[in-house]
Amino acid sequence: MPATDDLTTTRTRRQSYLRAVGSTTLLLLAVADVLIAVANGKALWPVILLLSLGLAAVLWPAARRPAWLTPQLRAAVPAGVSLALTVAATTTERVRTFGPGEVAVLLCLLMIAVRTCSPRWALLCAVLTGGAVVAAPLRFHDAIAVEDALLFTLPMALLTGVFAGLGGYLRSLDHRRGVAVAETRRAERLAMAADLHDFVAHHVTGILVQTQMARMMAATETDRLDPVLAGIEHAATQALDSMRVTVGILRGGPEETARLKPGGNRPLGDLTALAELVDGFGVPTGPKAELHLDPVPGTLPPEVQAAAFRVVQEALTNVRRHAADATEVTVGLAHSDDTLRVTVGDNGRGGVPVPYAARGGGFGIVGLTERVAALGGTLRAGPRDDHGWEVVALLPAARRPDRL
């Protein structure tokens, strides 16, 4: 897991550098446009208006961007102003100016629109923005020969195609990432439903056995029937609760419910199996994991126990994958204020990474987050204060009525 942290930190740092370099480049190119207009004695206000709108559309932080400032609006307004300047340049020489800042801003907005807009809007914005880029050199149609105008227009058309293709490529990557995350969440929901199906089968089997016992006792030992009937009532309540949670999990559609196969050989996990899971970690080689188990209620919902087991299982798997140099691995369970706290930490530095093919798809935490959130809990995974990695899950120890 520290290796994953290093990879994420490196990726974030690289993205920050790229944003800083890109922003600085755009600003310098915009200054160049202003200097070109001043040097040629052209009006400054059209250039400043266009560049202000374009730079705001490109550089406005996403976290502070208002909802009405959609990608299509961000692309359409600067492109519309650019086309208006091109048309105005045919009648007045005062606005006949052109520079690299305008081209760079419009190309960035073209890429953003193709990547993020809906297909219809992406096409419209691509035509509008690309047309503005290609048409901009035509502002000098009467000052240069037609052949020279084409020499300017053709590179603009080539750049437009390149940036549109780049936006389409990034769009495909976003789509593939979204599909992978959605598939991981769906698979995790199916796994949760299968777990709950097994819990229901367990409770129903208990009901059956205790009912058979009650029938045998009805004729000879009626005074001992009450504990048996109480056990049947409790098992039935647990089964109904688990089925209600299953229905909530499977709201994705009946096709997913049909994929649940009764009697499957999926391993069950609960708190009683944690000791065996932790004891078996690191055998025959690797760090020995220690389990610190505070007293927890024996009446925890089975789906909460299964989630706790899966959190520990996934975290220990990630230690093997990403922290092979760890010497200490601790697993802790504590209960307080109707919350079960599950903690898994290690002191690895990621210095002995496993081969790339054995690192997994990177969606284990996504699936666990989905599982924990479906139960009303939270999950956090990140670096520890000194070194190493820690996974912390907070699970509700009692079912909330609004989740039944």
Coordinates of C-alpha atoms in Angstrom, one line a residue:
M1 CA 0.0 0.0 0.0
P2 CA 2.8 2.5 0.5
A3 CA 3.8 1.8 -3.1
T4 CA 0.2 2.8 -4.1
D5 CA 0.6 6.0 -2.0
D6 CA 3.9 6.8 -3.7
L7 CA 2.3 6.3 -7.1
T8 CA -0.7 8.4 -6.2
T9 CA 1.5 11.2 -4.8
T10 CA 3.7 11.1 -7.9
R11 CA 0.7 11.3 -10.2
T12 CA -0.8 14.1 -8.2
R13 CA 2.4 16.0 -8.2
R14 CA 2.8 15.5 -11.9
Q15 CA -0.7 16.7 -12.6
S16 CA 0.0 19.8 -10.5
Y17 CA 3.2 20.6 -12.4
L18 CA 1.3 20.1 -15.7
R19 CA -1.5 22.5 -14.6
A20 CA 1.1 25.1 -13.5
V21 CA 3.1 24.8 -16.7
G22 CA -0.1 24.9 -18.8
S23 CA -1.5 27.9 -17.0
T24 CA 1.7 29.8 -17.2
T25 CA 2.0 29.1 -20.9
L26 CA -1.5 30.3 -21.6
L27 CA -0.9 33.5 -19.7
L28 CA 2.4 34.2 -21.5
L29 CA 0.7 33.6 -24.8
A30 CA -2.1 35.9 -23.8
V31 CA 0.4 38.6 -23.0
A32 CA 2.0 38.1 -26.4
D33 CA -1.4 38.7 -28.0
V34 CA -1.7 42.0 -26.1
L35 CA 1.8 43.1 -27.1
I36 CA 1.1 42.2 -30.8
A37 CA -2.0 44.4 -30.7
V38 CA -0.2 47.3 -29.1
A39 CA 2.7 47.0 -31.5
N40 CA 0.4 47.1 -34.5
G41 CA -1.7 49.9 -33.1
K42 CA -4.9 47.8 -32.9
A43 CA -7.8 48.2 -30.4
L44 CA -7.0 46.5 -27.1
W45 CA -10.5 46.0 -25.8
P46 CA -11.5 43.2 -28.2
V47 CA -8.3 41.3 -27.5
I48 CA -8.7 41.7 -23.7
L49 CA -12.4 40.7 -23.8
L50 CA -11.7 37.6 -25.8
L51 CA -8.7 36.5 -23.7
S52 CA -10.4 37.3 -20.4
L53 CA -13.4 35.1 -21.4
G54 CA -11.2 32.4 -22.7
L55 CA -8.7 32.3 -19.8
A56 CA -11.6 32.3 -17.3
A57 CA -13.3 29.4 -19.1
V58 CA -10.1 27.4 -19.1
L59 CA -8.5 28.2 -15.8
W60 CA -11.5 28.6 -13.5
P61 CA -11.1 26.0 -10.7
A62 CA -13.6 23.2 -11.0
A63 CA -14.3 23.3 -7.2
R64 CA -15.4 26.9 -7.4
R65 CA -17.1 26.8 -10.8
P66 CA -20.8 27.6 -10.7
A67 CA -23.2 25.0 -12.0
W68 CA -24.4 27.2 -14.9
L69 CA -20.9 27.5 -16.3
T70 CA -21.2 24.3 -18.3
P71 CA -18.5 23.0 -20.7
Q72 CA -20.5 23.9 -23.7
L73 CA -21.0 27.5 -22.5
R74 CA -17.4 27.8 -21.7
A75 CA -16.5 26.8 -25.2
A76 CA -19.2 28.5 -27.1
V77 CA -18.9 32.1 -25.7
P78 CA -15.1 32.6 -26.5
A79 CA -15.6 30.9 -29.8
G80 CA -18.5 33.2 -30.6
V81 CA -16.5 36.3 -29.7
S82 CA -13.6 35.1 -31.9
L83 CA -16.0 34.6 -34.9
A84 CA -17.5 38.0 -34.3
L85 CA -14.0 39.6 -34.3
T86 CA -13.3 37.7 -37.6
V87 CA -16.5 39.1 -39.1
A88 CA -15.8 42.6 -37.8
A89 CA -12.3 42.5 -39.2
T90 CA -13.7 42.5 -42.7
T91 CA -15.2 46.0 -42.1
T92 CA -12.7 47.7 -39.8
E93 CA -9.0 47.4 -39.5
R94 CA -8.9 48.4 -35.8
V95 CA -9.8 44.9 -34.6
R96 CA -7.7 43.1 -37.2
T97 CA -5.3 41.3 -34.9
F98 CA -4.4 37.7 -34.3
G99 CA -2.1 35.9 -31.9
P100 CA -1.0 32.6 -30.4
G101 CA -2.9 33.2 -27.1
E102 CA -6.3 33.2 -28.8
V103 CA -5.4 30.0 -30.7
A104 CA -4.2 28.2 -27.6
V105 CA -7.2 29.2 -25.5
L106 CA -9.7 28.1 -28.2
L107 CA -7.9 24.8 -28.7
C108 CA -7.9 24.1 -25.0
L109 CA -11.7 24.8 -24.9
L110 CA -12.1 22.5 -28.0
M111 CA -10.4 19.7 -26.2
I112 CA -12.4 20.2 -23.0
A113 CA -15.7 20.3 -24.9
V114 CA -15.0 17.1 -26.8
R115 CA -13.9 15.4 -23.6
T116 CA -16.7 16.4 -21.3
C117 CA -19.8 17.5 -23.2
S118 CA -22.6 15.2 -24.3
P119 CA -22.1 13.7 -27.8
R120 CA -24.4 16.3 -29.5
W121 CA -23.0 19.2 -27.6
A122 CA -19.4 17.9 -28.2
L123 CA -20.0 17.9 -31.9
L124 CA -21.6 21.4 -32.0
C125 CA -18.9 22.9 -29.8
A126 CA -16.2 21.2 -31.9
V127 CA -17.6 22.7 -35.1
L128 CA -18.0 26.2 -33.5
T129 CA -14.6 26.3 -31.7
G130 CA -12.7 24.6 -34.5
G131 CA -14.3 26.9 -37.0
A132 CA -13.2 29.9 -35.0
V133 CA -9.6 28.7 -35.0
V134 CA -9.6 28.0 -38.7
A135 CA -11.3 31.2 -39.6
A136 CA -9.1 33.5 -37.5
P137 CA -6.3 33.9 -40.1
L138 CA -8.9 35.1 -42.6
R139 CA -9.0 38.4 -40.8
F140 CA -6.1 39.4 -43.0
H141 CA -7.7 38.2 -46.3
D142 CA -7.3 41.5 -48.0
A143 CA -3.8 42.2 -46.7
I144 CA -2.1 38.9 -47.9
A145 CA -2.4 36.7 -50.9
V146 CA -4.9 33.9 -51.0
E147 CA -2.1 31.3 -51.0
D148 CA -0.6 32.8 -47.9
A149 CA -3.9 32.8 -46.2
L150 CA -4.2 29.1 -46.9
L151 CA -0.7 28.6 -45.5
F152 CA -2.1 30.0 -42.2
T153 CA -5.4 28.2 -42.3
L154 CA -4.1 24.7 -43.0
P155 CA -2.0 24.5 -39.8
M156 CA -4.9 25.8 -37.8
A157 CA -7.1 23.1 -39.3
L158 CA -4.4 20.5 -38.4
L159 CA -4.1 21.7 -34.8
T160 CA -7.9 21.6 -34.5
G161 CA -8.0 18.0 -35.6
V162 CA -5.1 17.1 -33.2
F163 CA -6.8 18.7 -30.2
A164 CA -10.2 17.3 -31.1
G165 CA -8.6 13.8 -31.3
L166 CA -6.9 14.3 -28.0
G167 CA -10.1 15.3 -26.4
G168 CA -11.8 12.2 -27.9
Y169 CA -9.0 10.0 -26.6
L170 CA -9.3 11.4 -23.1
R171 CA -13.1 10.9 -23.3
S172 CA -12.6 7.3 -24.1
L173 CA -10.2 6.9 -21.1
D174 CA -12.8 8.5 -18.8
H175 CA -15.4 6.2 -20.2
R176 CA -13.3 3.1 -19.6
R177 CA -12.5 4.2 -16.1
G178 CA -16.1 4.8 -15.4
V179 CA -17.1 1.4 -16.7
A180 CA -14.4 -0.3 -14.7
V181 CA -15.5 1.5 -11.5
A182 CA -19.2 0.7 -12.1
E183 CA -18.4 -2.9 -12.8
T184 CA -16.4 -3.1 -9.6
R185 CA -19.3 -1.6 -7.6
R186 CA -21.8 -3.9 -9.2
A187 CA -19.6 -7.0 -8.5
E188 CA -19.3 -5.9 -4.9
R189 CA -23.0 -5.5 -4.6
L190 CA -23.5 -9.0 -6.0
A191 CA -20.9 -10.3 -3.5
M192 CA -22.8 -8.6 -0.7
A193 CA -26.1 -10.0 -1.8
A194 CA -24.6 -13.5 -2.1
D195 CA -23.2 -13.2 1.4
L196 CA -26.6 -12.1 2.7
H197 CA -28.3 -15.0 0.8
D198 CA -26.1 -17.4 2.7
F199 CA -26.9 -15.7 6.0
V200 CA -30.6 -16.0 5.2
A201 CA -30.2 -19.7 4.3
H202 CA -28.4 -20.2 7.7
H203 CA -31.3 -18.6 9.6
V204 CA -34.0 -20.4 7.7
T205 CA -32.2 -23.7 8.3
G206 CA -32.2 -22.9 12.0
I207 CA -35.9 -22.1 11.9
L208 CA -36.5 -25.5 10.2
V209 CA -34.4 -27.5 12.8
Q210 CA -36.0 -25.7 15.8
T211 CA -39.5 -26.2 14.3
Q212 CA -38.9 -29.9 14.0
M213 CA -37.7 -30.0 17.6
A214 CA -40.7 -28.0 18.7
R215 CA -43.1 -30.5 17.0
M216 CA -41.4 -33.4 18.8
M217 CA -41.6 -31.6 22.2
A218 CA -45.2 -30.5 21.8
A219 CA -46.6 -33.8 22.9
T220 CA -44.3 -34.6 25.8
E221 CA -42.3 -31.5 27.0
T222 CA -44.6 -28.5 26.5
D223 CA -43.0 -26.6 29.4
R224 CA -39.7 -26.4 27.4
L225 CA -41.2 -25.0 24.2
D226 CA -40.8 -21.3 25.0
P227 CA -37.0 -21.1 24.6
V228 CA -37.3 -23.0 21.3
L229 CA -40.0 -20.7 20.0
A230 CA -38.0 -17.7 21.1
G231 CA -35.1 -19.0 19.0
I232 CA -37.3 -19.5 16.0
E233 CA -38.6 -15.9 16.4
H234 CA -35.1 -14.5 16.6
A235 CA -33.9 -16.5 13.6
A236 CA -36.9 -15.4 11.5
T237 CA -36.3 -11.7 12.5
Q238 CA -32.6 -12.0 11.4
A239 CA -33.6 -13.6 8.1
L240 CA -36.2 -10.9 7.3
D241 CA -33.7 -8.2 8.2
S242 CA -31.1 -9.7 5.9
M243 CA -33.6 -10.0 3.1
R244 CA -34.6 -6.4 3.4
V245 CA -31.0 -5.3 3.2
T246 CA -30.5 -7.6 0.1
V247 CA -33.5 -5.9 -1.6
G248 CA -31.9 -2.5 -1.0
I249 CA -28.6 -3.7 -2.4
L250 CA -30.1 -5.2 -5.5
R251 CA -32.1 -2.1 -6.6
G252 CA -29.9 -2.2 -9.7
G253 CA -32.4 -4.6 -11.5
P254 CA -33.8 -8.1 -11.6
E255 CA -31.0 -9.3 -13.9
E256 CA -28.5 -9.0 -11.1
T257 CA -30.8 -10.9 -8.7
A258 CA -31.0 -13.7 -11.2
R259 CA -27.2 -14.1 -11.1
L260 CA -27.3 -15.1 -7.4
K261 CA -26.9 -18.9 -7.3
P262 CA -28.2 -20.6 -4.1
G263 CA -25.8 -22.9 -2.5
G264 CA -22.8 -21.4 -4.1
N265 CA -19.4 -22.1 -2.7
R266 CA -18.6 -18.6 -1.7
P267 CA -16.7 -18.4 1.6
L268 CA -18.4 -16.6 4.4
G269 CA -16.6 -14.2 6.7
D270 CA -17.5 -12.9 10.1
L271 CA -15.8 -11.9 13.3
T272 CA -15.3 -15.5 14.4
A273 CA -13.2 -16.1 11.3
L274 CA -11.0 -13.1 11.8
A275 CA -8.6 -14.8 14.2
E276 CA -7.9 -17.6 11.6
L277 CA -7.5 -15.0 8.8
V278 CA -5.0 -13.0 10.8
D279 CA -3.1 -16.0 12.1
G280 CA -2.7 -17.3 8.6
F281 CA -1.3 -14.1 7.3
G282 CA 2.5 -14.1 6.7
V283 CA 2.7 -17.9 6.8
P284 CA 5.1 -19.4 5.9
T285 CA 7.0 -16.1 5.1
G286 CA 6.2 -12.5 5.7
P287 CA 5.4 -10.3 8.7
K288 CA 3.3 -11.7 11.5
A289 CA 0.0 -9.9 11.9
E290 CA -1.3 -9.2 15.4
L291 CA -5.0 -9.0 16.2
H292 CA -6.2 -6.6 18.9
L293 CA -9.8 -7.5 19.5
D294 CA -11.7 -5.5 22.1
P295 CA -14.9 -6.9 23.4
V296 CA -17.6 -6.5 20.8
P297 CA -21.3 -7.4 21.0
G298 CA -22.2 -10.9 19.9
T299 CA -25.4 -9.5 18.3
L300 CA -23.7 -7.6 15.5
P301 CA -25.7 -7.8 12.2
P302 CA -24.2 -10.5 9.9
E303 CA -23.7 -8.1 7.1
V304 CA -21.7 -5.8 9.3
Q305 CA -19.5 -8.8 10.4
A306 CA -19.0 -9.8 6.8
A307 CA -18.1 -6.2 5.9
A308 CA -15.5 -6.1 8.7
F309 CA -14.1 -9.4 7.6
R310 CA -13.8 -8.2 4.0
V311 CA -12.1 -4.9 5.0
V312 CA -9.4 -6.9 6.9
Q313 CA -9.1 -9.4 4.1
E314 CA -8.6 -6.7 1.4
A315 CA -6.3 -4.7 3.6
L316 CA -4.1 -7.7 4.3
T317 CA -4.1 -8.6 0.6
N318 CA -2.9 -5.0 -0.2
V319 CA -0.1 -5.4 2.3
R320 CA 1.2 -8.4 0.4
R321 CA 0.8 -6.5 -2.9
H322 CA 2.3 -3.2 -2.0
A323 CA 4.2 -3.4 1.3
A324 CA 6.2 -6.6 1.1
D325 CA 8.9 -5.0 3.2
A326 CA 6.6 -4.4 6.2
T327 CA 7.7 -5.9 9.5
E328 CA 4.6 -5.1 11.5
V329 CA 1.0 -5.5 10.6
T330 CA -1.7 -4.8 13.2
V331 CA -5.4 -5.5 13.0
G332 CA -7.7 -3.9 15.5
L333 CA -11.5 -4.1 16.2
A334 CA -13.1 -1.8 18.8
H335 CA -16.7 -1.1 19.6
S336 CA -18.1 2.1 21.0
D337 CA -21.2 4.3 20.6
D338 CA -22.9 1.7 18.4
T339 CA -20.0 1.9 15.9
L340 CA -17.6 -0.9 15.1
R341 CA -14.1 0.5 14.2
V342 CA -11.9 -1.8 12.1
T343 CA -8.3 -0.7 11.7
V344 CA -5.5 -2.4 9.6
G345 CA -2.1 -0.8 9.6
D346 CA 1.5 -1.6 8.5
N347 CA 4.9 0.0 8.7
G348 CA 6.0 -0.8 5.1
R349 CA 7.7 1.7 2.8
G350 CA 6.9 0.0 -0.5
G351 CA 10.5 -0.8 -1.1
V352 CA 9.9 -4.3 -2.4
P353 CA 7.0 -4.0 -4.9
V354 CA 5.5 -7.1 -6.4
P355 CA 5.4 -7.6 -10.2
Y356 CA 3.0 -5.3 -12.0
A357 CA 0.7 -8.1 -13.1
A358 CA 0.2 -9.2 -9.5
R359 CA -0.9 -5.7 -8.1
G360 CA -4.5 -6.0 -9.0
G361 CA -6.8 -3.6 -10.9
G362 CA -6.7 -0.9 -8.3
F363 CA -10.4 -1.1 -7.5
G364 CA -10.3 -3.0 -4.2
I365 CA -10.8 0.1 -2.1
V366 CA -13.6 1.2 -4.5
G367 CA -15.5 -2.0 -3.8
L368 CA -14.9 -1.8 -0.1
T369 CA -16.1 1.8 0.0
E370 CA -19.3 0.7 -1.8
R371 CA -19.8 -2.1 0.6
V372 CA -19.2 0.0 3.7
A373 CA -21.3 2.9 2.4
A374 CA -24.2 0.6 1.6
L375 CA -24.3 -0.2 5.3
G376 CA -24.2 3.4 6.4
G377 CA -20.5 3.4 7.3
T378 CA -17.4 5.2 6.1
L379 CA -14.0 3.9 5.0
R380 CA -10.7 5.8 4.8
A381 CA -7.4 4.5 3.4
G382 CA -4.2 6.6 3.5
P383 CA -0.7 7.0 4.8
R384 CA 0.1 6.9 8.5
D385 CA 1.8 9.8 10.3
D386 CA 5.2 8.3 10.4
H387 CA 5.3 5.8 7.5
G388 CA 3.2 2.9 6.3
W389 CA -0.4 2.7 5.4
E390 CA -3.7 2.4 7.4
V391 CA -7.2 1.4 6.5
V392 CA -10.0 2.5 8.9
A393 CA -13.6 1.5 8.5
L394 CA -16.4 2.7 10.7
L395 CA -19.4 0.4 10.6
P396 CA -22.8 0.9 12.3
A397 CA -23.0 -1.8 15.0
A398 CA -26.9 -1.7 15.0
R399 CA -29.1 -1.5 12.0
R400 CA -30.8 1.8 11.4
P401 CA -34.5 1.6 10.7
D402 CA -34.2 3.7 7.5
R403 CA -31.9 1.0 6.0
L404 CA -34.3 -1.9 6.5

